[in-house]
mmCIF file of C-alpha atoms and ligand atoms in Angstrom:
data_model
loop_
_atom_site.group_PDB
_atom_site.id
_atom_site.type_symbol
_atom_site.label_atom_id
_atom_site.label_comp_id
_atom_site.label_asym_id
_atom_site.label_seq_id
_atom_site.Cartn_x
_atom_site.Cartn_y
_atom_site.Cartn_z
ATOM 1 C CA MET A 1 30.994 -69.336 27.598
ATOM 2 C CA ARG A 2 29.346 -65.924 27.634
ATOM 3 C CA PHE A 3 28.874 -64.176 24.317
ATOM 4 C CA SER A 4 28.708 -60.490 23.574
ATOM 5 C CA SER A 5 25.357 -58.868 22.772
ATOM 6 C CA ARG A 6 26.957 -57.861 19.454
ATOM 7 C CA VAL A 7 26.145 -61.395 18.234
ATOM 8 C CA PRO A 8 22.596 -62.845 18.232
ATOM 9 C CA GLY A 9 21.401 -64.834 21.246
ATOM 10 C CA SER A 10 19.548 -67.299 18.989
ATOM 11 C CA LEU A 11 20.751 -68.442 15.586
ATOM 12 C CA GLU A 12 17.568 -70.327 14.731
ATOM 13 C CA LEU A 13 16.529 -70.252 11.049
ATOM 14 C CA SER A 14 13.278 -68.504 10.058
ATOM 15 C CA ARG A 15 10.404 -70.531 8.527
ATOM 16 C CA LEU A 16 11.334 -69.241 5.074
ATOM 17 C CA ALA A 17 15.019 -70.041 5.502
ATOM 18 C CA ARG A 18 14.092 -73.598 6.549
ATOM 19 C CA LEU A 19 11.811 -73.940 3.527
ATOM 20 C CA ILE A 20 14.553 -72.729 1.173
ATOM 21 C CA ALA A 21 17.174 -75.006 2.731
ATOM 22 C CA ALA A 22 14.862 -78.009 2.315
ATOM 23 C CA ARG A 23 14.030 -77.294 -1.346
ATOM 24 C CA PRO A 24 16.822 -75.874 -3.509
ATOM 25 C CA ALA A 25 15.329 -73.708 -6.272
ATOM 26 C CA GLN A 26 15.759 -74.346 -9.987
ATOM 27 C CA TRP A 27 15.902 -70.614 -10.723
ATOM 28 C CA ASP A 28 17.620 -68.386 -8.189
ATOM 29 C CA LEU A 29 16.286 -64.831 -8.449
ATOM 30 C CA THR A 30 18.135 -63.855 -5.283
ATOM 31 C CA LEU A 31 21.428 -64.169 -7.177
ATOM 32 C CA SER A 32 23.776 -61.319 -6.302
ATOM 33 C CA ASN A 33 27.072 -63.015 -7.135
ATOM 34 C CA PRO A 34 28.152 -61.986 -10.659
ATOM 35 C CA THR A 35 31.028 -64.475 -10.725
ATOM 36 C CA ILE A 36 28.578 -67.395 -11.108
ATOM 37 C CA ALA A 37 26.187 -65.661 -13.527
ATOM 38 C CA GLY A 38 27.946 -66.496 -16.819
ATOM 39 C CA PHE A 39 29.548 -63.119 -17.585
ATOM 40 C CA ASP A 40 32.653 -62.955 -19.780
ATOM 41 C CA TYR A 41 35.472 -61.827 -17.541
ATOM 42 C CA PRO A 42 38.354 -60.365 -19.554
ATOM 43 C CA ALA A 43 41.603 -62.265 -19.952
ATOM 44 C CA GLY A 44 44.291 -60.590 -17.879
ATOM 45 C CA LEU A 45 42.255 -60.476 -14.687
ATOM 46 C CA PRO A 46 44.104 -63.243 -12.813
ATOM 47 C CA GLU A 47 47.471 -62.319 -14.352
ATOM 48 C CA ALA A 48 47.245 -58.934 -12.656
ATOM 49 C CA LEU A 49 47.741 -60.766 -9.338
ATOM 50 C CA ALA A 50 51.217 -61.924 -10.316
ATOM 51 C CA ASP A 51 53.091 -58.610 -9.844
ATOM 52 C CA PRO A 52 56.405 -59.655 -8.201
ATOM 53 C CA GLY A 53 56.468 -56.323 -6.361
ATOM 54 C CA ALA A 54 53.897 -57.886 -4.005
ATOM 55 C CA LEU A 55 56.585 -60.157 -2.575
ATOM 56 C CA LYS A 56 57.928 -57.258 -0.558
ATOM 57 C CA TYR A 57 55.837 -56.074 2.384
ATOM 58 C CA GLU A 58 55.712 -52.283 2.394
ATOM 59 C CA PRO A 59 52.464 -51.437 4.147
ATOM 60 C CA ASP A 60 50.821 -48.036 3.799
ATOM 61 C CA ALA A 61 47.856 -47.545 6.155
ATOM 62 C CA ARG A 62 45.769 -45.889 3.445
ATOM 63 C CA GLY A 63 46.719 -48.446 0.807
ATOM 64 C CA TRP A 64 49.302 -48.639 -1.961
ATOM 65 C CA LEU A 65 49.527 -45.178 -3.538
ATOM 66 C CA PRO A 66 49.343 -46.240 -7.225
ATOM 67 C CA ALA A 67 46.121 -48.152 -6.421
ATOM 68 C CA ARG A 68 44.669 -45.075 -4.732
ATOM 69 C CA GLU A 69 45.707 -42.932 -7.680
ATOM 70 C CA ALA A 70 43.900 -45.319 -10.048
ATOM 71 C CA ILE A 71 40.774 -45.057 -7.853
ATOM 72 C CA ALA A 72 41.039 -41.250 -7.915
ATOM 73 C CA ARG A 73 41.073 -41.430 -11.737
ATOM 74 C CA HIS A 74 38.076 -43.808 -11.595
ATOM 75 C CA HIS A 75 36.261 -41.004 -9.726
ATOM 76 C CA GLY A 76 37.006 -38.680 -12.625
ATOM 77 C CA GLY A 77 39.765 -36.842 -10.761
ATOM 78 C CA ARG A 78 37.193 -35.199 -8.428
ATOM 79 C CA VAL A 79 38.967 -36.556 -5.346
ATOM 80 C CA SER A 80 42.613 -36.738 -4.416
ATOM 81 C CA ALA A 81 44.353 -40.058 -3.713
ATOM 82 C CA GLN A 82 45.318 -38.574 -0.320
ATOM 83 C CA ARG A 83 41.697 -38.889 0.789
ATOM 84 C CA ILE A 84 41.233 -42.489 -0.371
ATOM 85 C CA PHE A 85 41.506 -45.497 1.958
ATOM 86 C CA LEU A 86 41.561 -49.095 0.744
ATOM 87 C CA THR A 87 39.508 -51.619 2.719
ATOM 88 C CA SER A 88 38.757 -55.292 2.229
ATOM 89 C CA SER A 89 35.021 -54.679 1.610
ATOM 90 C CA THR A 90 32.289 -52.107 1.916
ATOM 91 C CA SER A 91 31.315 -53.869 5.149
ATOM 92 C CA GLU A 92 34.766 -53.123 6.532
ATOM 93 C CA SER A 93 34.440 -49.531 5.359
ATOM 94 C CA TYR A 94 31.237 -49.189 7.402
ATOM 95 C CA SER A 95 32.939 -50.735 10.404
ATOM 96 C CA TRP A 96 35.835 -48.254 10.255
ATOM 97 C CA LEU A 97 33.433 -45.325 9.908
ATOM 98 C CA PHE A 98 31.342 -46.457 12.890
ATOM 99 C CA LYS A 99 34.572 -46.630 14.912
ATOM 100 C CA LEU A 100 35.591 -43.204 13.638
ATOM 101 C CA LEU A 101 32.285 -41.415 14.268
ATOM 102 C CA CYS A 102 30.408 -43.216 17.067
ATOM 103 C CA GLU A 103 30.736 -43.892 20.770
ATOM 104 C CA PRO A 104 29.246 -47.230 21.902
ATOM 105 C CA GLY A 105 25.475 -46.716 22.084
ATOM 106 C CA ASP A 106 25.437 -43.866 19.545
ATOM 107 C CA ARG A 107 23.050 -44.051 16.610
ATOM 108 C CA VAL A 108 23.153 -43.829 12.826
ATOM 109 C CA LEU A 109 20.310 -43.095 10.420
ATOM 110 C CA VAL A 110 19.750 -45.664 7.677
ATOM 111 C CA PRO A 111 17.217 -45.674 4.820
ATOM 112 C CA ARG A 112 14.102 -47.874 4.760
ATOM 113 C CA PRO A 113 13.622 -49.945 2.614
ATOM 114 C CA SER A 114 17.270 -50.690 1.889
ATOM 115 C CA TYR A 115 20.288 -52.968 2.203
ATOM 116 C CA PRO A 116 19.492 -55.435 5.000
ATOM 117 C CA LEU A 117 22.999 -55.591 6.488
ATOM 118 C CA PHE A 118 23.033 -52.198 8.232
ATOM 119 C CA GLU A 119 21.583 -53.335 11.548
ATOM 120 C CA CYS A 120 24.041 -56.221 11.809
ATOM 121 C CA LEU A 121 27.048 -54.090 10.820
ATOM 122 C CA ALA A 122 26.110 -51.374 13.307
ATOM 123 C CA GLN A 123 25.425 -53.867 16.098
ATOM 124 C CA LEU A 124 28.870 -55.401 15.585
ATOM 125 C CA ASP A 125 30.350 -51.995 16.409
ATOM 126 C CA GLY A 126 28.049 -51.324 19.371
ATOM 127 C CA VAL A 127 25.994 -48.798 17.397
ATOM 128 C CA ALA A 128 22.182 -48.602 17.024
ATOM 129 C CA VAL A 129 20.277 -47.794 13.830
ATOM 130 C CA ASP A 130 17.192 -45.651 13.270
ATOM 131 C CA GLN A 131 15.491 -46.183 9.929
ATOM 132 C CA TYR A 132 14.395 -43.053 8.083
ATOM 133 C CA PRO A 133 11.619 -43.708 5.572
ATOM 134 C CA LEU A 134 11.871 -43.297 1.813
ATOM 135 C CA ILE A 135 8.568 -42.177 0.313
ATOM 136 C CA GLU A 136 7.232 -44.692 -2.184
ATOM 137 C CA ARG A 137 4.872 -42.346 -4.026
ATOM 138 C CA MET A 138 7.707 -39.813 -4.452
ATOM 139 C CA ASP A 139 10.125 -42.146 -6.232
ATOM 140 C CA TRP A 140 11.475 -43.273 -2.859
ATOM 141 C CA ALA A 141 12.695 -39.779 -1.981
ATOM 142 C CA ILE A 142 14.047 -39.189 1.536
ATOM 143 C CA ASP A 143 11.328 -38.268 4.043
ATOM 144 C CA PHE A 144 13.255 -35.324 5.511
ATOM 145 C CA GLU A 145 10.587 -34.505 8.100
ATOM 146 C CA ALA A 146 10.661 -38.032 9.499
ATOM 147 C CA LEU A 147 14.454 -38.054 9.319
ATOM 148 C CA GLU A 148 14.722 -34.884 11.384
ATOM 149 C CA GLN A 149 12.336 -36.261 13.991
ATOM 150 C CA LEU A 150 14.474 -39.375 14.286
ATOM 151 C CA ALA A 151 17.740 -37.475 14.725
ATOM 152 C CA THR A 152 18.824 -37.266 18.376
ATOM 153 C CA PRO A 153 21.920 -35.786 20.020
ATOM 154 C CA ARG A 154 23.359 -39.308 19.841
ATOM 155 C CA THR A 155 22.863 -39.560 16.064
ATOM 156 C CA ARG A 156 26.324 -39.428 14.547
ATOM 157 C CA ALA A 157 25.912 -40.198 10.835
ATOM 158 C CA LEU A 158 23.388 -40.509 8.053
ATOM 159 C CA ILE A 159 23.752 -43.399 5.608
ATOM 160 C CA LEU A 160 22.570 -42.998 2.044
ATOM 161 C CA VAL A 161 22.522 -45.745 -0.601
ATOM 162 C CA ASN A 162 22.707 -44.219 -4.080
ATOM 163 C CA PRO A 163 21.138 -45.742 -6.087
ATOM 164 C CA ASN A 164 19.227 -47.489 -3.371
ATOM 165 C CA ASN A 165 19.130 -51.273 -3.105
ATOM 166 C CA PRO A 166 16.562 -52.723 -3.861
ATOM 167 C CA THR A 167 14.381 -49.834 -5.131
ATOM 168 C CA GLY A 168 16.947 -48.850 -7.800
ATOM 169 C CA THR A 169 16.213 -45.147 -7.323
ATOM 170 C CA PHE A 170 18.840 -42.395 -7.360
ATOM 171 C CA LEU A 171 19.070 -39.335 -5.141
ATOM 172 C CA LYS A 172 17.575 -36.311 -6.998
ATOM 173 C CA SER A 173 19.196 -32.872 -7.168
ATOM 174 C CA TRP A 174 16.482 -31.298 -4.952
ATOM 175 C CA GLU A 175 17.143 -33.988 -2.313
ATOM 176 C CA LEU A 176 20.860 -33.261 -2.426
ATOM 177 C CA GLU A 177 20.162 -29.593 -1.632
ATOM 178 C CA ARG A 178 18.057 -30.538 1.415
ATOM 179 C CA LEU A 179 20.576 -33.155 2.472
ATOM 180 C CA ALA A 180 23.351 -30.558 2.358
ATOM 181 C CA GLU A 181 21.298 -28.203 4.523
ATOM 182 C CA VAL A 182 20.336 -30.871 7.102
ATOM 183 C CA SER A 183 23.863 -32.273 7.260
ATOM 184 C CA ARG A 184 25.378 -28.827 7.859
ATOM 185 C CA ARG A 185 22.777 -27.653 10.368
ATOM 186 C CA ARG A 186 22.895 -30.863 12.406
ATOM 187 C CA GLN A 187 26.628 -31.463 11.915
ATOM 188 C CA LEU A 188 25.762 -34.898 10.645
ATOM 189 C CA PRO A 189 28.284 -36.529 8.304
ATOM 190 C CA VAL A 190 26.806 -38.425 5.370
ATOM 191 C CA ILE A 191 28.017 -41.902 4.358
ATOM 192 C CA SER A 192 27.158 -42.340 0.684
ATOM 193 C CA ASP A 193 27.193 -45.979 -0.441
ATOM 194 C CA GLU A 194 27.627 -45.792 -4.210
ATOM 195 C CA VAL A 195 28.412 -49.406 -5.078
ATOM 196 C CA PHE A 196 25.646 -49.442 -7.729
ATOM 197 C CA SER A 197 26.253 -45.934 -9.105
ATOM 198 C CA GLY A 198 27.528 -47.213 -12.480
ATOM 199 C CA TYR A 199 24.292 -49.132 -13.036
ATOM 200 C CA GLY A 200 21.926 -46.340 -14.048
ATOM 201 C CA TRP A 201 19.353 -46.863 -16.790
ATOM 202 C CA SER A 202 18.490 -43.223 -17.370
ATOM 203 C CA ASP A 203 20.467 -40.111 -18.329
ATOM 204 C CA ASP A 204 18.091 -37.758 -16.528
ATOM 205 C CA PRO A 205 20.281 -34.854 -15.302
ATOM 206 C CA ALA A 206 18.187 -34.565 -12.119
ATOM 207 C CA LEU A 207 19.701 -37.850 -10.882
ATOM 208 C CA VAL A 208 22.711 -37.419 -8.604
ATOM 209 C CA ARG A 209 25.307 -40.028 -9.596
ATOM 210 C CA SER A 210 27.900 -39.514 -6.888
ATOM 211 C CA LEU A 211 28.743 -37.344 -3.915
ATOM 212 C CA ALA A 212 32.484 -37.693 -4.575
ATOM 213 C CA GLY A 213 33.930 -34.193 -4.723
ATOM 214 C CA GLU A 214 31.102 -32.722 -2.590
ATOM 215 C CA THR A 215 32.558 -30.097 -0.254
ATOM 216 C CA ARG A 216 29.508 -28.282 1.172
ATOM 217 C CA PHE A 217 29.060 -30.905 3.901
ATOM 218 C CA PRO A 218 31.130 -33.834 5.219
ATOM 219 C CA VAL A 219 30.662 -36.910 3.026
ATOM 220 C CA PHE A 220 32.315 -40.317 3.096
ATOM 221 C CA VAL A 221 31.869 -42.040 -0.278
ATOM 222 C CA LEU A 222 31.957 -45.858 -0.273
ATOM 223 C CA ASN A 223 32.632 -48.009 -3.294
ATOM 224 C CA GLY A 224 34.716 -51.016 -4.307
ATOM 225 C CA LEU A 225 35.350 -53.581 -7.015
ATOM 226 C CA SER A 226 32.522 -55.826 -5.887
ATOM 227 C CA LYS A 227 29.745 -54.273 -8.003
ATOM 228 C CA PRO A 228 31.483 -51.973 -10.560
ATOM 229 C CA ALA A 229 33.898 -54.700 -11.718
ATOM 230 C CA GLY A 230 31.759 -57.691 -10.725
ATOM 231 C CA LEU A 231 34.645 -58.884 -8.526
ATOM 232 C CA PRO A 232 33.320 -59.416 -4.969
ATOM 233 C CA GLN A 233 35.849 -62.193 -4.344
ATOM 234 C CA MET A 234 38.807 -59.817 -4.702
ATOM 235 C CA LYS A 235 37.759 -58.054 -1.505
ATOM 236 C CA LEU A 236 38.723 -54.536 -2.442
ATOM 237 C CA GLY A 237 36.626 -51.647 -1.209
ATOM 238 C CA TRP A 238 37.462 -48.023 -0.566
ATOM 239 C CA ILE A 239 36.432 -44.935 1.361
ATOM 240 C CA VAL A 240 36.787 -41.406 0.010
ATOM 241 C CA ALA A 241 37.023 -39.401 3.239
ATOM 242 C CA PRO A 242 36.565 -35.674 3.835
ATOM 243 C CA GLU A 243 39.825 -33.840 4.490
ATOM 244 C CA GLU A 244 39.099 -33.217 8.182
ATOM 245 C CA ALA A 245 38.694 -36.982 8.855
ATOM 246 C CA VAL A 246 41.795 -38.243 7.060
ATOM 247 C CA ALA A 247 44.271 -38.242 9.972
ATOM 248 C CA ARG A 248 41.986 -40.108 12.389
ATOM 249 C CA LEU A 249 40.797 -42.576 9.769
ATOM 250 C CA GLU A 250 44.446 -43.251 9.035
ATOM 251 C CA TRP A 251 44.943 -44.028 12.716
ATOM 252 C CA ILE A 252 42.220 -46.711 12.455
ATOM 253 C CA ALA A 253 43.576 -48.015 9.141
ATOM 254 C CA ASP A 254 47.027 -48.319 10.689
ATOM 255 C CA ALA A 255 45.667 -50.832 13.208
ATOM 256 C CA TYR A 256 44.345 -53.141 10.449
ATOM 257 C CA LEU A 257 46.480 -52.778 7.307
ATOM 258 C CA PRO A 258 43.983 -55.123 5.692
ATOM 259 C CA VAL A 259 44.195 -55.414 1.900
ATOM 260 C CA SER A 260 46.590 -58.035 0.547
ATOM 261 C CA ALA A 261 49.513 -56.752 -1.525
ATOM 262 C CA PRO A 262 48.685 -58.760 -4.717
ATOM 263 C CA VAL A 263 45.162 -57.312 -4.709
ATOM 264 C CA GLN A 264 46.429 -53.744 -4.195
ATOM 265 C CA ARG A 265 48.927 -54.216 -7.035
ATOM 266 C CA ALA A 266 46.242 -55.619 -9.341
ATOM 267 C CA ALA A 267 43.728 -52.859 -8.586
ATOM 268 C CA ALA A 268 44.818 -50.426 -11.330
ATOM 269 C CA GLU A 269 44.526 -53.111 -14.033
ATOM 270 C CA TRP A 270 41.139 -54.274 -12.708
ATOM 271 C CA LEU A 271 39.879 -50.688 -12.644
ATOM 272 C CA ARG A 272 40.942 -50.352 -16.285
ATOM 273 C CA LEU A 273 38.713 -53.343 -17.080
ATOM 274 C CA THR A 274 35.844 -52.064 -14.930
ATOM 275 C CA PRO A 275 33.902 -49.966 -17.501
ATOM 276 C CA GLY A 276 33.635 -53.008 -19.807
ATOM 277 C CA MET A 277 32.382 -55.229 -16.963
ATOM 278 C CA THR A 278 29.912 -52.606 -15.746
ATOM 279 C CA GLU A 279 28.559 -52.243 -19.269
ATOM 280 C CA GLN A 280 28.214 -55.997 -19.752
ATOM 281 C CA ILE A 281 26.323 -56.411 -16.464
ATOM 282 C CA ARG A 282 24.218 -53.297 -17.058
ATOM 283 C CA ALA A 283 23.205 -54.536 -20.538
ATOM 284 C CA ARG A 284 22.041 -57.835 -19.040
ATOM 285 C CA THR A 285 19.988 -56.144 -16.313
ATOM 286 C CA LEU A 286 18.209 -54.184 -19.049
ATOM 287 C CA VAL A 287 17.477 -57.310 -21.137
ATOM 288 C CA ASN A 288 16.098 -59.057 -18.038
ATOM 289 C CA LEU A 289 14.101 -56.006 -17.026
ATOM 290 C CA GLY A 290 12.438 -56.075 -20.455
ATOM 291 C CA ALA A 291 11.667 -59.799 -20.032
ATOM 292 C CA ALA A 292 10.156 -59.186 -16.579
ATOM 293 C CA ARG A 293 8.003 -56.367 -17.968
ATOM 294 C CA GLU A 294 6.781 -58.604 -20.771
ATOM 295 C CA ALA A 295 6.049 -61.565 -18.489
ATOM 296 C CA LEU A 296 4.136 -59.468 -15.971
ATOM 297 C CA ALA A 297 2.243 -57.296 -18.469
ATOM 298 C CA GLY A 298 -1.484 -57.804 -17.985
ATOM 299 C CA SER A 299 -0.907 -59.840 -14.783
ATOM 300 C CA ALA A 300 -2.028 -58.919 -11.283
ATOM 301 C CA ALA A 301 1.554 -57.907 -10.401
ATOM 302 C CA ARG A 302 3.491 -54.853 -11.490
ATOM 303 C CA LEU A 303 7.114 -53.827 -11.615
ATOM 304 C CA LEU A 304 7.878 -50.716 -9.609
ATOM 305 C CA PRO A 305 9.501 -47.923 -11.641
ATOM 306 C CA ALA A 306 13.257 -47.735 -11.084
ATOM 307 C CA GLU A 307 16.333 -45.998 -12.481
ATOM 308 C CA GLY A 308 19.058 -48.630 -12.101
ATOM 309 C CA GLY A 309 20.674 -51.306 -9.935
ATOM 310 C CA TRP A 310 20.849 -55.079 -10.056
ATOM 311 C CA CYS A 311 17.288 -55.982 -9.151
ATOM 312 C CA ALA A 312 13.629 -55.177 -9.685
ATOM 313 C CA VAL A 313 10.796 -54.883 -7.198
ATOM 314 C CA VAL A 314 7.546 -56.651 -8.051
ATOM 315 C CA GLU A 315 4.363 -55.544 -6.317
ATOM 316 C CA LEU A 316 2.099 -58.538 -5.718
ATOM 317 C CA PRO A 317 -1.630 -58.674 -5.007
ATOM 318 C CA LYS A 318 -2.410 -58.823 -1.307
ATOM 319 C CA VAL A 319 -4.361 -62.080 -1.548
ATOM 320 C CA LEU A 320 -1.308 -63.747 -0.015
ATOM 321 C CA ARG A 321 1.256 -62.540 2.480
ATOM 322 C CA GLU A 322 4.775 -61.983 1.125
ATOM 323 C CA GLU A 323 6.088 -65.067 2.833
ATOM 324 C CA ASP A 324 3.359 -67.179 1.228
ATOM 325 C CA TRP A 325 3.973 -65.656 -2.219
ATOM 326 C CA VAL A 326 7.650 -66.555 -1.905
ATOM 327 C CA ALA A 327 6.700 -70.100 -0.818
ATOM 328 C CA ALA A 328 4.306 -70.346 -3.801
ATOM 329 C CA PHE A 329 7.074 -69.244 -6.201
ATOM 330 C CA LEU A 330 9.356 -71.808 -4.599
ATOM 331 C CA ASP A 331 6.757 -74.494 -5.373
ATOM 332 C CA LYS A 332 7.370 -73.599 -9.013
ATOM 333 C CA GLY A 333 11.156 -73.711 -8.558
ATOM 334 C CA VAL A 334 11.755 -69.949 -8.300
ATOM 335 C CA LEU A 335 13.533 -68.348 -5.369
ATOM 336 C CA ALA A 336 12.879 -64.623 -4.795
ATOM 337 C CA HIS A 337 13.376 -62.334 -1.802
ATOM 338 C CA PRO A 338 10.279 -61.192 0.080
ATOM 339 C CA GLY A 339 9.991 -57.406 0.509
ATOM 340 C CA PHE A 340 10.291 -57.689 4.294
ATOM 341 C CA PHE A 341 13.892 -58.810 3.817
ATOM 342 C CA PHE A 342 14.570 -55.169 2.879
ATOM 343 C CA ASP A 343 12.101 -53.751 5.433
ATOM 344 C CA PHE A 344 9.489 -52.416 3.031
ATOM 345 C CA GLU A 345 6.902 -50.673 5.144
ATOM 346 C CA ARG A 346 3.979 -52.491 3.569
ATOM 347 C CA GLU A 347 3.185 -55.782 1.813
ATOM 348 C CA ALA A 348 3.294 -57.372 -0.715
ATOM 349 C CA PHE A 349 6.539 -57.165 -2.653
ATOM 350 C CA ALA A 350 9.079 -59.593 -4.052
ATOM 351 C CA VAL A 351 12.570 -58.546 -5.082
ATOM 352 C CA ILE A 352 14.049 -60.308 -8.098
ATOM 353 C CA SER A 353 17.664 -60.222 -9.234
ATOM 354 C CA LEU A 354 18.292 -59.079 -12.810
ATOM 355 C CA LEU A 355 21.680 -60.865 -12.926
ATOM 356 C CA PRO A 356 20.760 -64.412 -14.077
ATOM 357 C CA ALA A 357 21.425 -65.523 -17.647
ATOM 358 C CA PRO A 358 18.563 -64.198 -19.809
ATOM 359 C CA GLY A 359 17.215 -67.642 -20.844
ATOM 360 C CA ALA A 360 16.905 -68.819 -17.243
ATOM 361 C CA PHE A 361 15.565 -65.445 -16.119
ATOM 362 C CA ARG A 362 12.796 -65.535 -18.735
ATOM 363 C CA GLU A 363 11.726 -69.013 -17.600
ATOM 364 C CA ALA A 364 11.740 -67.881 -13.968
ATOM 365 C CA VAL A 365 9.543 -64.805 -14.544
ATOM 366 C CA ASN A 366 7.159 -66.927 -16.622
ATOM 367 C CA GLN A 367 6.839 -69.254 -13.607
ATOM 368 C CA ILE A 368 6.039 -66.198 -11.476
ATOM 369 C CA ARG A 369 3.363 -65.232 -13.983
ATOM 370 C CA LEU A 370 1.893 -68.770 -13.871
ATOM 371 C CA THR A 371 1.866 -68.710 -10.065
ATOM 372 C CA LEU A 372 -0.042 -65.424 -10.137
ATOM 373 C CA ILE A 373 -2.637 -66.840 -12.511
ATOM 374 C CA GLU A 374 -3.113 -69.996 -10.428
ATOM 375 C CA ARG A 375 -3.389 -68.158 -7.113
ATOM 376 C CA LEU A 376 -5.909 -65.679 -8.414
ATOM 377 C CA LEU A 377 -8.242 -68.163 -10.115
HETATM 378 C C1 PLP B 1 24.172 -51.223 -0.852
HETATM 379 C C2 PLP B 1 25.288 -52.223 -0.759
HETATM 380 N N1 PLP B 1 26.476 -51.863 -0.236
HETATM 381 C C3 PLP B 1 27.492 -52.739 -0.143
HETATM 382 C C4 PLP B 1 27.354 -54.048 -0.588
HETATM 383 C C5 PLP B 1 28.488 -55.024 -0.449
HETATM 384 O O1 PLP B 1 29.671 -54.599 -0.936
HETATM 385 P P1 PLP B 1 31.039 -55.389 -0.577
HETATM 386 O O2 PLP B 1 30.994 -56.673 -1.348
HETATM 387 O O3 PLP B 1 32.102 -54.461 -1.042
HETATM 388 O O4 PLP B 1 31.088 -55.577 0.906
HETATM 389 C C6 PLP B 1 26.141 -54.467 -1.114
HETATM 390 C C7 PLP B 1 25.972 -55.858 -1.561
HETATM 391 O O5 PLP B 1 24.941 -56.283 -2.049
HETATM 392 C C8 PLP B 1 25.089 -53.536 -1.214
HETATM 393 O O6 PLP B 1 23.892 -53.892 -1.692
#
């Protein structure tokens, strides 16, 4: 059988993946699944799936209107339900937008370091990515000069992750002004992935929380229940589209009609419970951040400054390569992501999840501290 170049030619595991598979960790600091992290999910969550109205199939390409209206309220009324599209995940949202904006072989700009799935998602839609750098010494601000050099006539969209994963840094108001100017001048729509936007740790007014309601340039805002409500298994994402794109995006949506009726009917109730879940998860990330700071204080590693998100970035001494640091942590029972997983431009970083239960997290970061001491003796 011949396979498309959209899927990899070789599916061989990397050295690190083989190591991890052979030695399950005691403490998983790559945890990104909140449903297995011991949070208290409110009663009423599963009951919301039992709406008998879901027994009748009445598909609407954009999604069930009351669900879209609840999402519009979740966005503080800054966007109309008419511009909201329900999808079965943020990944599907990206896929629809690549279909909407790109010819096969066109390109999209993605941030670096960032969410590792972009290349795969783009490749699946026959699209190529160019990574624009974020500047470490400037709080991971967008390198606009580099971005403009990377833009070609085939560049059809600019992806922004706000706050960025894994650096946990938000877009700043001065960046938004430049972004608006570049987007308008180059006629480049912006795709703003805001799945972590409720997880800020600072109330600095210079941080841009959301591009929903932005009208100076074309923006598609992506979000879903996965992070804000801690409900990735419910598979409900959404796109807030600019007015001019609504009709054609609806044409794509009409070909898929993807979100199941019980989930659409439950969405309003789950959104009502979302602020409580966000707050519970956010509070834990802050407790764990404090524990990581304490454990690493006075060590040869340091936590990079951040403003939110679900993880922290640890800068490690360069006596070992990232891969070897991660293997050394694994020897102590701790699994962490190496920086290269997120395409950091330099070594050595490890990315640790702030989701685990605080007791386990504290033990894990103490093991990291011990590893550092042993390796530097
Ligand atoms: C930046 C970013 N966007 C999207 C997602 C995934 O969202 P979904 O579960 O809705 O596909 C993740 C998951 O970690 C993420 O980090």
